[in-house]
mmCIF file of C-alpha atoms in Angstrom:
data_model
loop_
_atom_site.group_PDB
_atom_site.id
_atom_site.type_symbol
_atom_site.label_atom_id
_atom_site.label_comp_id
_atom_site.label_asym_id
_atom_site.label_seq_id
_atom_site.Cartn_x
_atom_site.Cartn_y
_atom_site.Cartn_z
ATOM 1 C CA UNK A 23 0.407 44.723 -26.732
ATOM 2 C CA UNK A 24 3.125 45.692 -24.276
ATOM 3 C CA UNK A 25 6.773 46.150 -25.116
ATOM 4 C CA UNK A 26 9.078 43.374 -23.943
ATOM 5 C CA UNK A 27 10.818 44.156 -20.710
ATOM 6 C CA UNK A 28 14.594 44.507 -20.605
ATOM 7 C CA UNK A 29 16.134 41.546 -18.760
ATOM 8 C CA UNK A 30 17.460 42.628 -15.371
ATOM 9 C CA UNK A 31 20.946 41.234 -16.064
ATOM 10 C CA UNK A 32 21.485 43.406 -19.140
ATOM 11 C CA UNK A 33 22.230 47.134 -18.987
ATOM 12 C CA UNK A 34 19.983 49.547 -20.937
ATOM 13 C CA UNK A 35 20.990 50.513 -24.429
ATOM 14 C CA UNK A 36 23.038 53.499 -23.434
ATOM 15 C CA UNK A 37 25.920 54.802 -25.545
ATOM 16 C CA UNK A 38 27.822 55.490 -22.324
ATOM 17 C CA UNK A 39 28.015 51.761 -21.637
ATOM 18 C CA UNK A 40 30.828 49.908 -23.463
ATOM 19 C CA UNK A 41 30.141 46.564 -25.139
ATOM 20 C CA UNK A 42 30.173 43.616 -22.714
ATOM 21 C CA UNK A 43 33.474 41.753 -22.252
ATOM 22 C CA UNK A 44 33.978 38.466 -24.078
ATOM 23 C CA UNK A 45 33.022 35.326 -22.145
ATOM 24 C CA UNK A 46 35.718 33.749 -20.033
ATOM 25 C CA UNK A 47 37.298 30.503 -21.138
ATOM 26 C CA UNK A 48 37.819 27.441 -18.989
ATOM 27 C CA UNK A 49 39.522 27.994 -15.671
ATOM 28 C CA UNK A 50 43.302 28.018 -15.997
ATOM 29 C CA UNK A 51 45.500 27.946 -19.072
ATOM 30 C CA UNK A 52 46.044 24.685 -20.920
ATOM 31 C CA UNK A 53 49.281 22.815 -20.279
ATOM 32 C CA UNK A 54 51.685 23.348 -23.149
ATOM 33 C CA UNK A 55 54.371 21.059 -24.532
ATOM 34 C CA UNK A 56 57.040 23.508 -23.366
ATOM 35 C CA UNK A 57 55.840 23.241 -19.757
ATOM 36 C CA UNK A 58 55.889 19.444 -19.947
ATOM 37 C CA UNK A 59 59.437 19.596 -21.325
ATOM 38 C CA UNK A 60 60.476 21.829 -18.446
ATOM 39 C CA UNK A 61 59.029 19.341 -15.983
ATOM 40 C CA UNK A 62 61.025 16.518 -17.566
ATOM 41 C CA UNK A 63 64.193 18.622 -17.464
ATOM 42 C CA UNK A 64 63.692 19.383 -13.771
ATOM 43 C CA UNK A 65 63.252 15.691 -12.997
ATOM 44 C CA UNK A 66 66.364 14.748 -14.964
ATOM 45 C CA UNK A 67 68.428 17.508 -13.350
ATOM 46 C CA UNK A 68 67.355 16.284 -9.907
ATOM 47 C CA UNK A 69 68.564 12.796 -10.772
ATOM 48 C CA UNK A 70 71.967 14.196 -11.761
ATOM 49 C CA UNK A 71 72.203 16.283 -8.576
ATOM 50 C CA UNK A 72 71.409 13.142 -6.563
ATOM 51 C CA UNK A 73 74.914 11.828 -7.262
ATOM 52 C CA UNK A 74 76.388 14.859 -5.503
ATOM 53 C CA UNK A 75 73.977 14.424 -2.588
ATOM 54 C CA UNK A 76 74.965 10.780 -2.196
ATOM 55 C CA UNK A 77 78.689 11.592 -2.215
ATOM 56 C CA UNK A 78 78.227 14.431 0.284
ATOM 57 C CA UNK A 79 76.242 12.148 2.558
ATOM 58 C CA UNK A 80 78.999 9.533 2.355
ATOM 59 C CA UNK A 81 81.598 12.151 3.194
ATOM 60 C CA UNK A 82 79.794 13.980 6.011
ATOM 61 C CA UNK A 83 77.811 11.238 7.735
ATOM 62 C CA UNK A 84 79.316 10.006 11.022
ATOM 63 C CA UNK A 85 80.585 6.440 10.940
ATOM 64 C CA UNK A 86 79.309 3.544 13.031
ATOM 65 C CA UNK A 87 82.365 1.587 14.213
ATOM 66 C CA UNK A 88 82.306 -2.180 14.730
ATOM 67 C CA UNK A 89 84.746 -4.678 16.205
ATOM 68 C CA UNK A 90 84.951 -8.445 16.129
ATOM 69 C CA UNK A 91 86.355 -10.871 18.655
ATOM 70 C CA UNK A 92 86.515 -13.719 16.157
ATOM 71 C CA UNK A 93 83.119 -15.104 17.177
ATOM 72 C CA UNK A 94 80.786 -12.157 16.770
ATOM 73 C CA UNK A 95 80.612 -8.536 15.680
ATOM 74 C CA UNK A 96 79.832 -5.799 18.181
ATOM 75 C CA UNK A 97 79.451 -2.056 18.309
ATOM 76 C CA UNK A 98 82.629 -0.415 19.499
ATOM 77 C CA UNK A 99 80.610 2.306 21.229
ATOM 78 C CA UNK A 100 77.263 0.858 22.243
ATOM 79 C CA UNK A 101 76.024 4.268 23.443
ATOM 80 C CA UNK A 102 77.016 6.201 20.344
ATOM 81 C CA UNK A 103 74.518 8.064 18.185
ATOM 82 C CA UNK A 104 76.306 7.719 14.872
ATOM 83 C CA UNK A 105 73.405 5.842 13.290
ATOM 84 C CA UNK A 106 71.018 8.689 14.096
ATOM 85 C CA UNK A 107 73.643 11.133 12.868
ATOM 86 C CA UNK A 108 73.710 9.461 9.462
ATOM 87 C CA UNK A 109 69.948 9.906 9.120
ATOM 88 C CA UNK A 110 70.119 13.516 10.272
ATOM 89 C CA UNK A 111 72.922 14.322 7.841
ATOM 90 C CA UNK A 112 70.951 12.902 4.921
ATOM 91 C CA UNK A 113 67.789 14.817 5.879
ATOM 92 C CA UNK A 114 69.628 18.136 6.253
ATOM 93 C CA UNK A 115 71.409 17.705 2.928
ATOM 94 C CA UNK A 116 68.152 16.710 1.219
ATOM 95 C CA UNK A 117 66.376 19.779 2.611
ATOM 96 C CA UNK A 118 69.162 21.999 1.282
ATOM 97 C CA UNK A 119 69.057 20.346 -2.152
ATOM 98 C CA UNK A 120 65.286 20.729 -2.315
ATOM 99 C CA UNK A 121 65.432 24.421 -1.410
ATOM 100 C CA UNK A 122 68.167 25.124 -3.960
ATOM 101 C CA UNK A 123 66.281 23.199 -6.656
ATOM 102 C CA UNK A 124 63.143 25.248 -6.025
ATOM 103 C CA UNK A 125 65.114 28.517 -6.143
ATOM 104 C CA UNK A 126 66.821 27.616 -9.436
ATOM 105 C CA UNK A 127 63.544 26.523 -11.032
ATOM 106 C CA UNK A 128 61.816 29.709 -9.931
ATOM 107 C CA UNK A 129 64.591 31.925 -11.291
ATOM 108 C CA UNK A 130 64.560 30.121 -14.634
ATOM 109 C CA UNK A 131 60.792 29.807 -14.958
ATOM 110 C CA UNK A 132 58.878 32.365 -12.922
ATOM 111 C CA UNK A 133 55.599 31.515 -14.639
ATOM 112 C CA UNK A 134 55.515 28.180 -12.816
ATOM 113 C CA UNK A 135 52.982 25.606 -13.930
ATOM 114 C CA UNK A 136 51.731 22.188 -12.931
ATOM 115 C CA UNK A 137 54.448 20.248 -14.838
ATOM 116 C CA UNK A 138 57.174 22.195 -13.023
ATOM 117 C CA UNK A 139 55.678 21.436 -9.623
ATOM 118 C CA UNK A 140 55.298 17.766 -10.515
ATOM 119 C CA UNK A 141 58.872 17.750 -11.805
ATOM 120 C CA UNK A 142 60.121 19.139 -8.493
ATOM 121 C CA UNK A 143 58.167 16.570 -6.477
ATOM 122 C CA UNK A 144 59.020 13.572 -8.644
ATOM 123 C CA UNK A 145 62.619 14.708 -9.034
ATOM 124 C CA UNK A 146 62.957 15.071 -5.271
ATOM 125 C CA UNK A 147 61.753 11.535 -4.588
ATOM 126 C CA UNK A 148 63.851 10.077 -7.414
ATOM 127 C CA UNK A 149 66.880 12.099 -6.346
ATOM 128 C CA UNK A 150 66.598 10.917 -2.745
ATOM 129 C CA UNK A 151 66.416 7.285 -3.822
ATOM 130 C CA UNK A 152 69.419 7.653 -6.111
ATOM 131 C CA UNK A 153 71.431 9.502 -3.448
ATOM 132 C CA UNK A 154 70.673 6.732 -0.967
ATOM 133 C CA UNK A 155 71.862 4.161 -3.486
ATOM 134 C CA UNK A 156 75.049 6.099 -4.300
ATOM 135 C CA UNK A 157 75.968 6.534 -0.632
ATOM 136 C CA UNK A 158 75.435 2.897 0.265
ATOM 137 C CA UNK A 159 77.119 1.602 -2.915
ATOM 138 C CA UNK A 160 80.348 3.556 -2.468
ATOM 139 C CA UNK A 161 80.298 3.270 1.322
ATOM 140 C CA UNK A 162 81.731 0.512 3.522
ATOM 141 C CA UNK A 163 81.068 -3.108 2.560
ATOM 142 C CA UNK A 164 77.542 -4.297 3.319
ATOM 143 C CA UNK A 165 78.577 -7.857 4.226
ATOM 144 C CA UNK A 166 79.553 -7.259 7.844
ATOM 145 C CA UNK A 167 80.571 -10.856 8.553
ATOM 146 C CA UNK A 168 82.870 -11.098 5.553
ATOM 147 C CA UNK A 169 84.331 -7.692 6.378
ATOM 148 C CA UNK A 170 85.028 -8.763 9.969
ATOM 149 C CA UNK A 171 86.783 -11.913 8.769
ATOM 150 C CA UNK A 172 88.842 -9.890 6.289
ATOM 151 C CA UNK A 173 90.167 -7.389 8.853
ATOM 152 C CA UNK A 174 90.629 -9.973 11.634
ATOM 153 C CA UNK A 175 89.680 -9.947 15.329
ATOM 154 C CA UNK A 176 90.062 -6.923 17.566
ATOM 155 C CA UNK A 177 90.311 -4.598 14.575
ATOM 156 C CA UNK A 178 87.902 -1.683 14.300
ATOM 157 C CA UNK A 179 86.072 -1.286 10.987
ATOM 158 C CA UNK A 180 83.168 0.760 9.660
ATOM 159 C CA UNK A 181 79.591 -0.480 9.467
ATOM 160 C CA UNK A 182 77.626 -0.074 6.234
ATOM 161 C CA UNK A 183 76.048 3.323 5.681
ATOM 162 C CA UNK A 184 72.302 2.993 6.235
ATOM 163 C CA UNK A 185 69.141 5.001 6.719
ATOM 164 C CA UNK A 186 67.062 3.815 9.674
ATOM 165 C CA UNK A 187 64.255 6.274 8.849
ATOM 166 C CA UNK A 188 64.405 5.857 5.093
ATOM 167 C CA UNK A 189 60.721 6.611 4.434
ATOM 168 C CA UNK A 190 60.881 9.971 6.224
ATOM 169 C CA UNK A 191 64.267 10.848 4.711
ATOM 170 C CA UNK A 192 62.929 10.285 1.183
ATOM 171 C CA UNK A 193 60.337 13.039 1.689
ATOM 172 C CA UNK A 194 62.759 15.754 2.851
ATOM 173 C CA UNK A 195 63.866 16.828 -0.638
ATOM 174 C CA UNK A 196 60.431 16.997 -2.328
ATOM 175 C CA UNK A 197 58.773 18.690 0.653
ATOM 176 C CA UNK A 198 61.479 21.361 0.855
ATOM 177 C CA UNK A 199 61.256 21.940 -2.899
ATOM 178 C CA UNK A 200 57.475 22.286 -2.866
ATOM 179 C CA UNK A 201 57.357 24.622 0.148
ATOM 180 C CA UNK A 202 60.155 26.919 -1.066
ATOM 181 C CA UNK A 203 58.760 27.095 -4.608
ATOM 182 C CA UNK A 204 55.280 27.891 -3.287
ATOM 183 C CA UNK A 205 56.656 30.634 -1.058
ATOM 184 C CA UNK A 206 58.733 32.189 -3.854
ATOM 185 C CA UNK A 207 55.797 32.089 -6.256
ATOM 186 C CA UNK A 208 53.480 33.701 -3.713
ATOM 187 C CA UNK A 209 55.954 36.458 -2.853
ATOM 188 C CA UNK A 210 57.690 37.216 -6.139
ATOM 189 C CA UNK A 211 55.727 35.449 -8.862
ATOM 190 C CA UNK A 212 53.838 37.262 -11.623
ATOM 191 C CA UNK A 213 50.455 38.645 -10.616
ATOM 192 C CA UNK A 214 47.223 38.116 -12.511
ATOM 193 C CA UNK A 215 46.075 41.220 -14.404
ATOM 194 C CA UNK A 216 43.333 43.292 -12.864
ATOM 195 C CA UNK A 217 39.888 42.759 -14.431
ATOM 196 C CA UNK A 218 38.868 45.472 -16.828
ATOM 197 C CA UNK A 219 36.167 47.896 -15.689
ATOM 198 C CA UNK A 220 32.872 47.414 -17.474
ATOM 199 C CA UNK A 221 30.405 50.125 -16.829
ATOM 200 C CA UNK A 222 29.377 53.627 -17.800
ATOM 201 C CA UNK A 223 32.138 56.070 -18.580
ATOM 202 C CA UNK A 224 32.237 59.086 -16.297
ATOM 203 C CA UNK A 225 30.774 62.203 -17.854
ATOM 204 C CA UNK A 226 32.968 65.312 -17.992
ATOM 205 C CA UNK A 227 31.859 68.065 -15.692
ATOM 206 C CA UNK A 228 30.050 70.934 -17.382
ATOM 207 C CA UNK A 229 31.376 74.329 -16.380
ATOM 208 C CA UNK A 230 28.725 76.975 -15.918
ATOM 209 C CA UNK A 231 29.247 80.360 -17.534
#
């Protein structure tokens, strides 16, 4: 009878070799209740910040001026770019809010996690929608015909505040938040520990007499 061969994937029974490391668990750490709570808090905080975004947009956006002759309502400046300016103002403000949100979340929770990222994305979309609603609600009257009749003919008045590229504007906040948070995590986030060395320990050098 021959002795059983040592499997090639196992080291020989050598005292210099440490015991093998424990088997690895499933990839990634499980999502904890604390991380989910943080994601909910980020979403709620974004909704609160949306009120400020809507008021800033209402304050900074250029106005589209209208005038009525008693029969119809017309643009006072048909070649103006105020409508595009309103969209651009909203997008720039949303980008700034998204970047600041990502910075604050990273400073408060450097460990990151899937719930935080989802909270930033969902909060950005929800915040953009709420900011749009706040700006249009507190802005000029949306019934242009009734407004024209109220001010009378040949009197300049402001058109309702609108977003012509609403779908694209809604993505500015979440995209900025995701990109900035990813960059901060990659540059300054905690690093994974180095894997432990598993192998023979070096032998001390023997000095000859």
